[in-house]
CSV table of C-alpha atoms in Angstrom, one decimal:
chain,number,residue,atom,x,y,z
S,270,UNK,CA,2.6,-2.6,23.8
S,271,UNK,CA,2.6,-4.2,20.4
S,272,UNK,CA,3.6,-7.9,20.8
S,273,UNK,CA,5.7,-10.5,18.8
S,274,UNK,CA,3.8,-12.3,16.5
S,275,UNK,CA,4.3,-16.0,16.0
S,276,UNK,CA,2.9,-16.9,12.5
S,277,UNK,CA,2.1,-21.1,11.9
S,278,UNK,CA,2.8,-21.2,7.7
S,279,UNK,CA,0.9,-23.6,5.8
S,280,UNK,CA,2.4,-24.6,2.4
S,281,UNK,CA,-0.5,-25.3,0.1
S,282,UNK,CA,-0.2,-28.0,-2.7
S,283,UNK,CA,-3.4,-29.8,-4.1
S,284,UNK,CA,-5.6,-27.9,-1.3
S,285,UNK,CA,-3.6,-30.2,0.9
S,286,UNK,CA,-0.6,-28.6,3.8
S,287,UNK,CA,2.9,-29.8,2.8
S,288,UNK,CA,6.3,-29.0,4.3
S,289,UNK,CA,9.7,-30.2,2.8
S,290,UNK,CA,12.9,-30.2,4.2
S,291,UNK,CA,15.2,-27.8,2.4
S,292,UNK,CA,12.3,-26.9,-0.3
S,293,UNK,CA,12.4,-31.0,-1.7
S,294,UNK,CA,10.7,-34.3,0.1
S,295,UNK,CA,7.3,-33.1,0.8
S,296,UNK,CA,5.4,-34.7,3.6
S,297,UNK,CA,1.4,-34.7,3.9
S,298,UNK,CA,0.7,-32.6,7.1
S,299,UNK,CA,-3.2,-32.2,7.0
S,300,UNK,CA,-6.3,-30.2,6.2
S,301,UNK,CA,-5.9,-26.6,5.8
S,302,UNK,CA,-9.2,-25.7,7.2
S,303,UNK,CA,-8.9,-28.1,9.9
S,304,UNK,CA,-5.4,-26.5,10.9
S,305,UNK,CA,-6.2,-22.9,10.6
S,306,UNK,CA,-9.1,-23.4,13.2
S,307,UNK,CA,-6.6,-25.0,15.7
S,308,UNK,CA,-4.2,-22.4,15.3
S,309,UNK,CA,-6.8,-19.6,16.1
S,310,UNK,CA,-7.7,-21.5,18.9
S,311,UNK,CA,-4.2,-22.0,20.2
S,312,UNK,CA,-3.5,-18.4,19.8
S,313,UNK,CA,-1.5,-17.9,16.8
S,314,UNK,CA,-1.1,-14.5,15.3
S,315,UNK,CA,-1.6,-14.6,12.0
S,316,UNK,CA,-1.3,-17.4,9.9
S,317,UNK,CA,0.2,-18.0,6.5
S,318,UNK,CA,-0.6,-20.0,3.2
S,319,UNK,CA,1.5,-20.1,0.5
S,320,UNK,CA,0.2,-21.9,-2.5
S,321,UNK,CA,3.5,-23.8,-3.9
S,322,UNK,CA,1.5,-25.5,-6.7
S,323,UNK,CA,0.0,-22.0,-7.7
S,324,UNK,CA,-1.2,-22.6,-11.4
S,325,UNK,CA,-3.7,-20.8,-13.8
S,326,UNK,CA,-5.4,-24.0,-13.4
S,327,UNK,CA,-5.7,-24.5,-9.5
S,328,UNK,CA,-6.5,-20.8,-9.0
S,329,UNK,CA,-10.2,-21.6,-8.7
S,330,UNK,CA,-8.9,-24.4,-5.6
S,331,UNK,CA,-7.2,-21.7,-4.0
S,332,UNK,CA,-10.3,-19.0,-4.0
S,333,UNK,CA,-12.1,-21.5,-2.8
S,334,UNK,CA,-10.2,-22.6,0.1
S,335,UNK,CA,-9.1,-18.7,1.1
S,336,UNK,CA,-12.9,-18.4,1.2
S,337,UNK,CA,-13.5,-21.6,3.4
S,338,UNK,CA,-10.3,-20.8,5.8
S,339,UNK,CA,-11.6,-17.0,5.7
S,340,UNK,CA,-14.9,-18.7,7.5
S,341,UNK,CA,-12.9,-20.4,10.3
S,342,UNK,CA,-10.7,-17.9,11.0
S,343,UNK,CA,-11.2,-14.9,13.4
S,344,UNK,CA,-7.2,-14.2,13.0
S,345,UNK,CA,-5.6,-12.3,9.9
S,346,UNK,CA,-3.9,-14.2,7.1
S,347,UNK,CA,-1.9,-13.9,4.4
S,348,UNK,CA,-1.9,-15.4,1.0
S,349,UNK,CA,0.9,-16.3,-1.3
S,350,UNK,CA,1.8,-17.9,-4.2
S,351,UNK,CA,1.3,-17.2,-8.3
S,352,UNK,CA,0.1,-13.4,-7.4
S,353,UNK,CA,1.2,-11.7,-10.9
S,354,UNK,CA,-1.3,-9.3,-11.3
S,355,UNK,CA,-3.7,-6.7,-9.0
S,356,UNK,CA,-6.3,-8.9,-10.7
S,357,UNK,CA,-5.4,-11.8,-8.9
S,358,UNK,CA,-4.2,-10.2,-5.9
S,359,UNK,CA,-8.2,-8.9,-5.9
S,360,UNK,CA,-9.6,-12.1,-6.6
S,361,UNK,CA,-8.0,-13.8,-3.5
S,362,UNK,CA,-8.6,-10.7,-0.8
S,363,UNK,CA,-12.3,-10.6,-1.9
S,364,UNK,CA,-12.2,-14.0,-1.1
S,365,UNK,CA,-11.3,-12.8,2.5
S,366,UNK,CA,-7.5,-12.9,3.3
S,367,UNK,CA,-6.2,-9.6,4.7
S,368,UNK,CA,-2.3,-9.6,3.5
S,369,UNK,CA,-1.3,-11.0,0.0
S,370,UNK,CA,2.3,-12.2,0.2
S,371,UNK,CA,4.4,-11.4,-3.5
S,372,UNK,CA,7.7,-13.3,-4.1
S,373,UNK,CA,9.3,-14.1,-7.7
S,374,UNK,CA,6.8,-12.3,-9.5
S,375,UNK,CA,7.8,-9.2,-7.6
S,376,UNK,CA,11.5,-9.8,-8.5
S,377,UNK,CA,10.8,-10.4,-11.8
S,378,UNK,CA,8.5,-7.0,-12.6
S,379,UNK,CA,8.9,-4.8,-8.8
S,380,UNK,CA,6.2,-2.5,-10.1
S,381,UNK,CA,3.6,-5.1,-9.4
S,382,UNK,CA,5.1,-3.9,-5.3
S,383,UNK,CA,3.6,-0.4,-6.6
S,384,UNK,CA,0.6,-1.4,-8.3
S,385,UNK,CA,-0.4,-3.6,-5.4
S,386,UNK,CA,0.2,-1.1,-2.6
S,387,UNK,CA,-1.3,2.0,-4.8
S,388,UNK,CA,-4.4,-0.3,-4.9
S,389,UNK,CA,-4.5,-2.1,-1.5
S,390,UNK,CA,-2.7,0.2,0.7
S,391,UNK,CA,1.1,-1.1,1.1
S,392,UNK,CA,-0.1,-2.8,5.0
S,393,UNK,CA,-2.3,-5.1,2.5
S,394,UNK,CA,1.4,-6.2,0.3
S,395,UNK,CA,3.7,-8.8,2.0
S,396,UNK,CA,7.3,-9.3,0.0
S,397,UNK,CA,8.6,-12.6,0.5
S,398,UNK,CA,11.9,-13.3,0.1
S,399,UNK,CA,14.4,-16.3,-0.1
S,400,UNK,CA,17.8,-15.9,0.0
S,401,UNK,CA,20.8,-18.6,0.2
S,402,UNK,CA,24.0,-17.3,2.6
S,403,UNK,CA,26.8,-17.9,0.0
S,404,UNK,CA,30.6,-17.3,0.6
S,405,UNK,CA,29.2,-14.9,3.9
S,406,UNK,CA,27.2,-13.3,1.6
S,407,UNK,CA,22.8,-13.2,1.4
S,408,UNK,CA,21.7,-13.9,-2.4
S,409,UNK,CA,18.2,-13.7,-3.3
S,410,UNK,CA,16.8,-17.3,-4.8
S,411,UNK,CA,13.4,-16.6,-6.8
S,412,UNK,CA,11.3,-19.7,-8.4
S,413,UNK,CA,11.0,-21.3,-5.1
S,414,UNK,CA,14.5,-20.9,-4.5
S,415,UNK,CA,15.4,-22.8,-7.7
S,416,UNK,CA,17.0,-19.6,-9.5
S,417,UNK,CA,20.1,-18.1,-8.1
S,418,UNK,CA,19.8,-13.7,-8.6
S,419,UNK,CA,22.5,-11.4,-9.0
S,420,UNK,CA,21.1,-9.6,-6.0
S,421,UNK,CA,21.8,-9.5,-2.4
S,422,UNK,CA,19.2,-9.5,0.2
S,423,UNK,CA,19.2,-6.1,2.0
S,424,UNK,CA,19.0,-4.2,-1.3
S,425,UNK,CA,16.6,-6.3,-3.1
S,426,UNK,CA,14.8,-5.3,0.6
S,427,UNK,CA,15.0,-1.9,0.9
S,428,UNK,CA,13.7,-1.4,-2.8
S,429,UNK,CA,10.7,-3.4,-2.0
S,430,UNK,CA,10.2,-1.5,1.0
S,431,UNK,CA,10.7,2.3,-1.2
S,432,UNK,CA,8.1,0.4,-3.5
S,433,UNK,CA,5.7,0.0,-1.0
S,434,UNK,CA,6.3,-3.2,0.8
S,435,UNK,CA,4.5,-3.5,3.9
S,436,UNK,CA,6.4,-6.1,5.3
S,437,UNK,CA,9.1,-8.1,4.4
S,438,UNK,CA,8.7,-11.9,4.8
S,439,UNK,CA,12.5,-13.5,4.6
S,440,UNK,CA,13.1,-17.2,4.2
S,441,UNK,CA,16.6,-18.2,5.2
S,442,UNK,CA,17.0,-20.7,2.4
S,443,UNK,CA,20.2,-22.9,4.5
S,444,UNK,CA,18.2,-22.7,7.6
S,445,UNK,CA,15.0,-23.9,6.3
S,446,UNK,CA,13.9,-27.6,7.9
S,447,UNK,CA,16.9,-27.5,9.8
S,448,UNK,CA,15.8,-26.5,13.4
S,449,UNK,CA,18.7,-25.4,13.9
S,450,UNK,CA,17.8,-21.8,14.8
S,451,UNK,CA,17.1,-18.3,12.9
S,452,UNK,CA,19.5,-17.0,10.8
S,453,UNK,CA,20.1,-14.3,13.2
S,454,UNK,CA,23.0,-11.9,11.2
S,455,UNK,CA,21.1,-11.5,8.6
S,456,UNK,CA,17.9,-10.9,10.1
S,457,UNK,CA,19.8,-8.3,12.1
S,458,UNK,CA,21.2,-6.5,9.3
S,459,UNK,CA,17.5,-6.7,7.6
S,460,UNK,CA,15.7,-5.0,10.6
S,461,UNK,CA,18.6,-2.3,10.8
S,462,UNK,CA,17.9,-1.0,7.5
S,463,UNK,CA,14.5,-1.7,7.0
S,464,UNK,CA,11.4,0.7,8.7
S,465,UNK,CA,8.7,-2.1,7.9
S,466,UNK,CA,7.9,-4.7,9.9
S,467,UNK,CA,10.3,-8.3,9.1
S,468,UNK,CA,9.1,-12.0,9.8
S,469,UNK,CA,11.6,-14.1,10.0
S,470,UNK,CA,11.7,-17.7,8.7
S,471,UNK,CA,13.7,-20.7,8.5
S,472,UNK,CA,15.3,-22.9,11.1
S,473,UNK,CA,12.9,-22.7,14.4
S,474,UNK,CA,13.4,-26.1,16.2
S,475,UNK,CA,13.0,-24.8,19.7
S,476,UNK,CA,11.4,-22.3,21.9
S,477,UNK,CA,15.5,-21.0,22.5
S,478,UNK,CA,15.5,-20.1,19.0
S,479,UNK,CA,12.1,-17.8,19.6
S,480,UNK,CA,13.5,-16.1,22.3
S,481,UNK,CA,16.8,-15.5,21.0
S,482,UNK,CA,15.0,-14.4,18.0
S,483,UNK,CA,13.0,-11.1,19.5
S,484,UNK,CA,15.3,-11.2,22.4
S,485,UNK,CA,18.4,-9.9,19.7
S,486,UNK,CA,17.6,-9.8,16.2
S,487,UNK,CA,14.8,-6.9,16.1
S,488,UNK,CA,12.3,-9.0,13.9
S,489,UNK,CA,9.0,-8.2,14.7
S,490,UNK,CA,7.6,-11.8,13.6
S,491,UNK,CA,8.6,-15.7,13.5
S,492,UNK,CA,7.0,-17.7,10.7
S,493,UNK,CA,7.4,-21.5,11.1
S,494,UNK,CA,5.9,-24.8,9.5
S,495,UNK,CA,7.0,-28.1,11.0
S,496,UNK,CA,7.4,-27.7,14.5
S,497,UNK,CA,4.1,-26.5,14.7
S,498,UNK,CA,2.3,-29.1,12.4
S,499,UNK,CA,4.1,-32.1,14.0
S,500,UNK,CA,3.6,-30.5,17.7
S,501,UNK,CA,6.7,-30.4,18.2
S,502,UNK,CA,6.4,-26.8,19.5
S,503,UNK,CA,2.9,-26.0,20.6
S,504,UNK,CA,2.4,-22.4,20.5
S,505,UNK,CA,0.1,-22.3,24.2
S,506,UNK,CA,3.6,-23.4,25.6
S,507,UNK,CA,5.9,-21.1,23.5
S,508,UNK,CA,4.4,-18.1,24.3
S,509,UNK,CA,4.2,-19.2,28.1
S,510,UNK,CA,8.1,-19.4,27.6
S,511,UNK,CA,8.3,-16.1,25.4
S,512,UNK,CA,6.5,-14.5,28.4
S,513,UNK,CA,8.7,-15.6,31.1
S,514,UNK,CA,11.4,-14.1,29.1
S,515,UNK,CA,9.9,-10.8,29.0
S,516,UNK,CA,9.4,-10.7,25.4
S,517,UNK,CA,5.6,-9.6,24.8
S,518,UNK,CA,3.1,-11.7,23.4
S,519,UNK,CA,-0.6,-12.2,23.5
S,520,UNK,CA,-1.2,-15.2,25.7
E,559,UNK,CA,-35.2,-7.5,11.8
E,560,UNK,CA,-33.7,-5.3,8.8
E,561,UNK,CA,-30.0,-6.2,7.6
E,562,UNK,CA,-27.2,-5.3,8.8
E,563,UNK,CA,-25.4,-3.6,5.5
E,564,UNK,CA,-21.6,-3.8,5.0
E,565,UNK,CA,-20.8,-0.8,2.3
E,566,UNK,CA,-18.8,-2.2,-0.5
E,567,UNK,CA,-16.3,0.3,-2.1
E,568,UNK,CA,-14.3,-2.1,-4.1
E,569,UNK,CA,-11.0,-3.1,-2.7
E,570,UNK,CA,-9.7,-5.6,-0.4
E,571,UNK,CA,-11.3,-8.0,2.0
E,572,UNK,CA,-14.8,-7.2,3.6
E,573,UNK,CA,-15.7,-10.8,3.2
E,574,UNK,CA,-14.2,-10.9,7.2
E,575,UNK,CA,-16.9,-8.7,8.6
E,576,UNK,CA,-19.7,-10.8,7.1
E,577,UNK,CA,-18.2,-13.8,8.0
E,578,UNK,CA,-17.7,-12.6,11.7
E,579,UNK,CA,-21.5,-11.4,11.6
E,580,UNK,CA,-22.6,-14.8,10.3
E,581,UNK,CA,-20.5,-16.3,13.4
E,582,UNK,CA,-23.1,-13.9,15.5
E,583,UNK,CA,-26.1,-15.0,13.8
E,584,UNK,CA,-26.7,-12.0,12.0
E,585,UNK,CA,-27.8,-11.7,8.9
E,586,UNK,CA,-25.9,-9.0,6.4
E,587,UNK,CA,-24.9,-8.0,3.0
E,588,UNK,CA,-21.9,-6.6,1.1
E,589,UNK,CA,-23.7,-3.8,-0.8
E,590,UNK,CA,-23.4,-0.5,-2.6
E,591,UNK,CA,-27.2,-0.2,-3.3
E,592,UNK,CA,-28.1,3.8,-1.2
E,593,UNK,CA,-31.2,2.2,-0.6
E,594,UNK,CA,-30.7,-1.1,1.0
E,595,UNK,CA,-27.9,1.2,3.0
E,596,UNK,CA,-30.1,4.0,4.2
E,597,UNK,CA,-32.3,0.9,5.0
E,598,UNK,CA,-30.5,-1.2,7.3
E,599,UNK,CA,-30.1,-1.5,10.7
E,600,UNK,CA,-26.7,-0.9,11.2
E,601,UNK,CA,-24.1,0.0,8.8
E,602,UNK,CA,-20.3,-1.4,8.7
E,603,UNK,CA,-17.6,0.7,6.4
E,604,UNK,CA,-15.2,-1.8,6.1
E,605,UNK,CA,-11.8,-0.9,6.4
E,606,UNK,CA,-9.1,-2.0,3.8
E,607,UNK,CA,-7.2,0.1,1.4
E,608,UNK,CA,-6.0,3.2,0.3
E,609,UNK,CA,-7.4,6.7,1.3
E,610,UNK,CA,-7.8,8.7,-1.2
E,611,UNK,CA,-8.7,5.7,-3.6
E,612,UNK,CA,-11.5,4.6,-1.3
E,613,UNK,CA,-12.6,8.4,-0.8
E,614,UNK,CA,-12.5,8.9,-4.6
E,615,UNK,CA,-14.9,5.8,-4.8
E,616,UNK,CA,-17.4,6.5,-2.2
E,617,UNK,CA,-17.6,10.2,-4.3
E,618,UNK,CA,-18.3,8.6,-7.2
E,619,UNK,CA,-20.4,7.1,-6.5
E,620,UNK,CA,-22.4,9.5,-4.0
E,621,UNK,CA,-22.1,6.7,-1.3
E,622,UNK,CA,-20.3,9.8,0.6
E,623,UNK,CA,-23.7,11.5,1.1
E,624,UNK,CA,-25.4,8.5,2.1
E,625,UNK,CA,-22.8,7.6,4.5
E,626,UNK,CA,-23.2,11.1,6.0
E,627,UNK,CA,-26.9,11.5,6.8
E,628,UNK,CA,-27.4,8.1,8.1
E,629,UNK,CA,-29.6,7.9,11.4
E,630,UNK,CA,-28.7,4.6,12.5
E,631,UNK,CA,-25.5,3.2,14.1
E,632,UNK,CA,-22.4,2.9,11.6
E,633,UNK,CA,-19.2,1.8,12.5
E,634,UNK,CA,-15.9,2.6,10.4
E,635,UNK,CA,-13.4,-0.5,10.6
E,636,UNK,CA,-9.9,0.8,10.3
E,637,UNK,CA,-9.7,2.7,7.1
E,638,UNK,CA,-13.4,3.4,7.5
E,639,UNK,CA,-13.0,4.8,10.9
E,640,UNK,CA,-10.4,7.1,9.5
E,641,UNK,CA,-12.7,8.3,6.5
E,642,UNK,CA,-15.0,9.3,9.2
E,643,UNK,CA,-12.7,12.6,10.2
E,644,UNK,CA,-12.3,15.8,8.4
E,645,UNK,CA,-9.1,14.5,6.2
E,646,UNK,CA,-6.3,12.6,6.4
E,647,UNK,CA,-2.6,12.4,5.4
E,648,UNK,CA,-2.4,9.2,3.3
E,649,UNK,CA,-3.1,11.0,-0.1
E,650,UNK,CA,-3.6,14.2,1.0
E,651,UNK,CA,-7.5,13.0,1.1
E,652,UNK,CA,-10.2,15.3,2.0
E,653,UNK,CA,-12.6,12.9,4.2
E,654,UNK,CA,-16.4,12.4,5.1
E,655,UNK,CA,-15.8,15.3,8.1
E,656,UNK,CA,-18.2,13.4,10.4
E,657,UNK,CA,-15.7,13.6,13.3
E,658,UNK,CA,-13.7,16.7,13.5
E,659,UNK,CA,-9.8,16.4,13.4
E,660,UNK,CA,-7.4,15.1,11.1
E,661,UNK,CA,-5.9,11.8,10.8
E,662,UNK,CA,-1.9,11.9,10.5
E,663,UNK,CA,0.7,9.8,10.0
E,664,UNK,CA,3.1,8.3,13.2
E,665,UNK,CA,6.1,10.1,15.2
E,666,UNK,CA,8.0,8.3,17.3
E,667,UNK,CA,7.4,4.6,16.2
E,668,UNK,CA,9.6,1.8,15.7
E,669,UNK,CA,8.3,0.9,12.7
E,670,UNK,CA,6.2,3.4,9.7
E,671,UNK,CA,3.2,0.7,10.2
E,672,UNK,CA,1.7,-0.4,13.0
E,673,UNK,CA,0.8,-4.0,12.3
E,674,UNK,CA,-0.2,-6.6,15.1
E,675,UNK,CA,-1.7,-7.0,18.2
E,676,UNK,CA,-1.6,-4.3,21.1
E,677,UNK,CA,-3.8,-3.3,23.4
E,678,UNK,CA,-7.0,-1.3,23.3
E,679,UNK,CA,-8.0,0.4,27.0
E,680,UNK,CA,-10.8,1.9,27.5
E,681,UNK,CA,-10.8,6.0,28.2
E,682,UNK,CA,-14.0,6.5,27.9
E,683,UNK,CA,-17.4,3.8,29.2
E,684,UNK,CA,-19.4,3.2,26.3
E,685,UNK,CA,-21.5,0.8,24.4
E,686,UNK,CA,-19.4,-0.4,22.4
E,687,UNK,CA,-16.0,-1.8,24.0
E,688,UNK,CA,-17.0,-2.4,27.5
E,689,UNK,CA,-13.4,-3.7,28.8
E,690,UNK,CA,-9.6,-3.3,27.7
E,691,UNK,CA,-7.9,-6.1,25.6
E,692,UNK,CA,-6.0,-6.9,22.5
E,693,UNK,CA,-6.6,-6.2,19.1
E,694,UNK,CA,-5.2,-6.5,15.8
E,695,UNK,CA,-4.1,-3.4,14.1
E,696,UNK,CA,-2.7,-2.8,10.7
E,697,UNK,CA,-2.7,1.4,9.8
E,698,UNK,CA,0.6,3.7,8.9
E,699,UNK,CA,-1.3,6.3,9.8
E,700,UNK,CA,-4.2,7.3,13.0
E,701,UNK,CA,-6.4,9.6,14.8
E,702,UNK,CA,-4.6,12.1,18.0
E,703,UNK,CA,-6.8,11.0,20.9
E,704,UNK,CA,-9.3,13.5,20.9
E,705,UNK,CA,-12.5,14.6,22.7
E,706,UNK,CA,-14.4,12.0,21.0
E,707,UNK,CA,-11.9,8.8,21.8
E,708,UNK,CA,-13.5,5.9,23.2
E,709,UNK,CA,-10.2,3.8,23.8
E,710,UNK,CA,-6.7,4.1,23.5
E,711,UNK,CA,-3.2,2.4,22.1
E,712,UNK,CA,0.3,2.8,22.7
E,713,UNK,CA,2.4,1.9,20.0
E,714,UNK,CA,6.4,3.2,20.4
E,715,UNK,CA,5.8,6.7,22.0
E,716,UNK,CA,2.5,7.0,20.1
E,717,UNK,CA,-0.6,7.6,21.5
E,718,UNK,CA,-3.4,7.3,19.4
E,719,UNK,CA,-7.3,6.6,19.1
E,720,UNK,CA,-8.3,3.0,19.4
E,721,UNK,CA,-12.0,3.5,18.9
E,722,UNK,CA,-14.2,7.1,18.5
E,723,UNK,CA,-17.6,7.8,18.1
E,724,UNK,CA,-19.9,10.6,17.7
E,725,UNK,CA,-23.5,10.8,18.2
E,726,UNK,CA,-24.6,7.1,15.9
E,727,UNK,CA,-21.0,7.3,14.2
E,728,UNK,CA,-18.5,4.5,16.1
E,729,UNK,CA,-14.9,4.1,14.8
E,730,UNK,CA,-12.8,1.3,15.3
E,731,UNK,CA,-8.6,1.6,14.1
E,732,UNK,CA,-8.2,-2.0,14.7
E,733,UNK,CA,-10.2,-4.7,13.0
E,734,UNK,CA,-12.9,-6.4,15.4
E,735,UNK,CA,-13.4,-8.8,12.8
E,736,UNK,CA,-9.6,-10.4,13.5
E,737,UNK,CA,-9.2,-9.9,16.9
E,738,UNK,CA,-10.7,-13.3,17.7
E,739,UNK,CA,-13.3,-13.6,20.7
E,740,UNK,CA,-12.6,-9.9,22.3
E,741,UNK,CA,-13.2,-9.0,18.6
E,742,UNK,CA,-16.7,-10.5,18.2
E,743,UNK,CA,-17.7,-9.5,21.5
E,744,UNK,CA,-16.7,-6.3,20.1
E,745,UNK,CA,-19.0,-6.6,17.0
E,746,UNK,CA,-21.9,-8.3,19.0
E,747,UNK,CA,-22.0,-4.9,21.2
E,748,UNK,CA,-22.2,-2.8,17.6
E,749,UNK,CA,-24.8,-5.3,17.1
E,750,UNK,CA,-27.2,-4.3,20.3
E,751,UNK,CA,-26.6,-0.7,19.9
């Protein structure tokens, strides 16, 4: 039976991890390398690195430390961040990641969906996606959720799924930091109209929120930062709990 | 010892297998060179990307005829398992035809891809995957178990082949290479063959 996969994310900045609270107040939360090999040995998934910096100039830090986690890690992971182009997309899965994650860039021009899939098969082409809840309704936030869109989340989905998403990656912009728990409506409504696989992120504080998470929302992956870096989850113990719950994981 | 030789065909990641063989202690290269392939040890076709673009690459640069008369052991990864049967659906692509059959895309499913980790148990005992585990799997589309099936994966109501091989050809769906320490057990059994 295919299992749940719980994904640690590293936000990259200065080939340092950082996670802020709400996108602002970043805090230092270690070495990349160093992380990525704890989190293969504790079992995570897949893991996650999303270069928030992600400038012509730093793309050379980024190769370079895709390459170096690429040697630590027997686990898939996914790279995001600045990916405009097939070129670049190219440059960083040569380097040895196995997903590239697409977000504003995709918004901006979604043939660069087509191009990538057409190239890389579509399983190779993660679409992340932030989106704000706003008066009950899901709108889609591009620049690192500076820049409100006049689009809401389930159709700015399903087009990036009929141009050849192969997953979709959603970020619940009001539940982010919060640890307060998944936004669970819309990731309901997301996996309901959507055939690829969804990770959902934003708002895990608690194992609680894991289980109710698989147990009712249908995603098919939970991405989380903080409660993993500060150990205030460890993933051994969340999956013990995931399991006694009868959701399936690897242990 | 001769190299190991990982076939390069120009997309994605194959930097993975070389770093997982490295982990072993073995030494390889990323290559399209027919000579230093029909040389080597043991051959890996890595397995990222698209079907028919992959296909049109190994034809264009003859890399499909090598592939096909090797003597020593090879072992498809994923896509490269899949461009070991007669053809497959992504692309309409005609394939290498080492293993008879056709690989198709899934009925029954939750989901059009099957991405994660599920469980590969063995059918058949071989060489290569001694016991049942789990593996990582990313592939829209896969191989009907067939006569030549060395293990097997349920994924929705899908049954499908989890590894094949015929005579020194081994096929893998799932990627060894990120399936952690099952994985390199996996790849350090390819590595004895």
């Amino acid at each position: 039976m295919l299992v749940k996969r719980i994904i640690p994310c590293l936000d990259i900045k200065d080939g340092k991890v950082v996670k802020g609270t709400n996108f602002v107040n970043l805090r230092d939360a270690g070495d990349p390398v160093v992380l990525a090999r704890k989190y293969a040995q504790d079992r995570a998934d897949e893991l996650v690195f999303l270069d928030i910096q992600a400038t012509l100039d730093n793309r050379k830090t980024l190769v370079d430390l895709v390459e170096r986690v690429a040697r630590e890690l027997d686990i898939p992971f996914t790279v995001g961040g600045g990916i405009k182009s097939v070129a670049i997309a190219n440059e960083i899965l040569r380097a040895g990641a196995d997903k590239i994650s697409v977000n504003s860039a995709a918004f901006i021009r979604p043939q660069l969906i087509q191009e990538l899939s057409a190239k890389f098969g579509s399983q190779c082409v993660v679409v992340a996606i932030d989106a704000k809840e706003i008066d009950g309704q899901w709108i889609v936030h591009t620049s690192g959720g500076k820049v409100a869109q006049d689009k809401l989340l389930v159709d700015w989905a399903k087009q990036a799924e009929t141009l050849g998403a192969g997953e979709i990656l959603f970020t619940a912009m009001n539940a982010d930091g919060t640890k307060n728990g998944f936004a669970m409506d819309a990731l309901s409504e997301l996996s309901e109209a959507l055939k690829v696989p969804i990770i959902a992120s934003g708002g895990a504080g608690t194992s609680d929120h894991f289980v109710d998470l698989f147990k009712n929302s249908g995603a098919d992956a939970a991405l989380a930062a903080s409660v993993f870096h500060f150990k205030q989850i460890a993933i051994p113990t969340l999956k013990k709990e995931l399991a006694k719950k009868q959701i399936p994981v690897r242990l | 010892m001769r190299e190991v030789v990982i076939i390069d065909y120009g997309a994605g990641n194959v930097r993975s297998v070389q770093f997982s063989l490295d982990k072993l202690g073995a030494k390889s290269e990323i290559t399209n060179d027919p000579l230093k392939i029909k040389a080597a040890s043991k051959v890996i076709l890595p397995g990222v990307g698209q079907a028919s673009f992959a296909m049109n690459r190994l034809r264009e640069t003859g890399l499909d005829q090598v592939v096909k008369a090797l003597n020593q052991p090879v072992l498809g990864i994923c896509l490269g398992m899949q461009l070991l049967f007669e053809r497959t659906e992504e692309g309409s692509t005609e394939c290498l035809g080492i293993i008879p059959g056709e690989v198709t895309s899934f009925s029954a499913t939750p989901k059009s891809i099957h991405m994660g980790w599920n469980n590969n148990s063995v059918t058949t005992a071989n060489e290569l995957i001694r016991e049942s585990g789990f593996v990582f799997f990313v592939h829209g589309y896969r191989a009907c178990l067939n006569r030549f099936t060395l293990t097997k994966c349920t994924y929705g109501k899908d049954v499908f082949s989890a590894a094949v091989k015929r005579d020194n050809f081994y096929g893998c769906q799932f990627h060894p290479e990120k399936s952690g320490e099952y994985g390199a057990q996996i790849l350090a059994n390819f590595l004895n063959i």
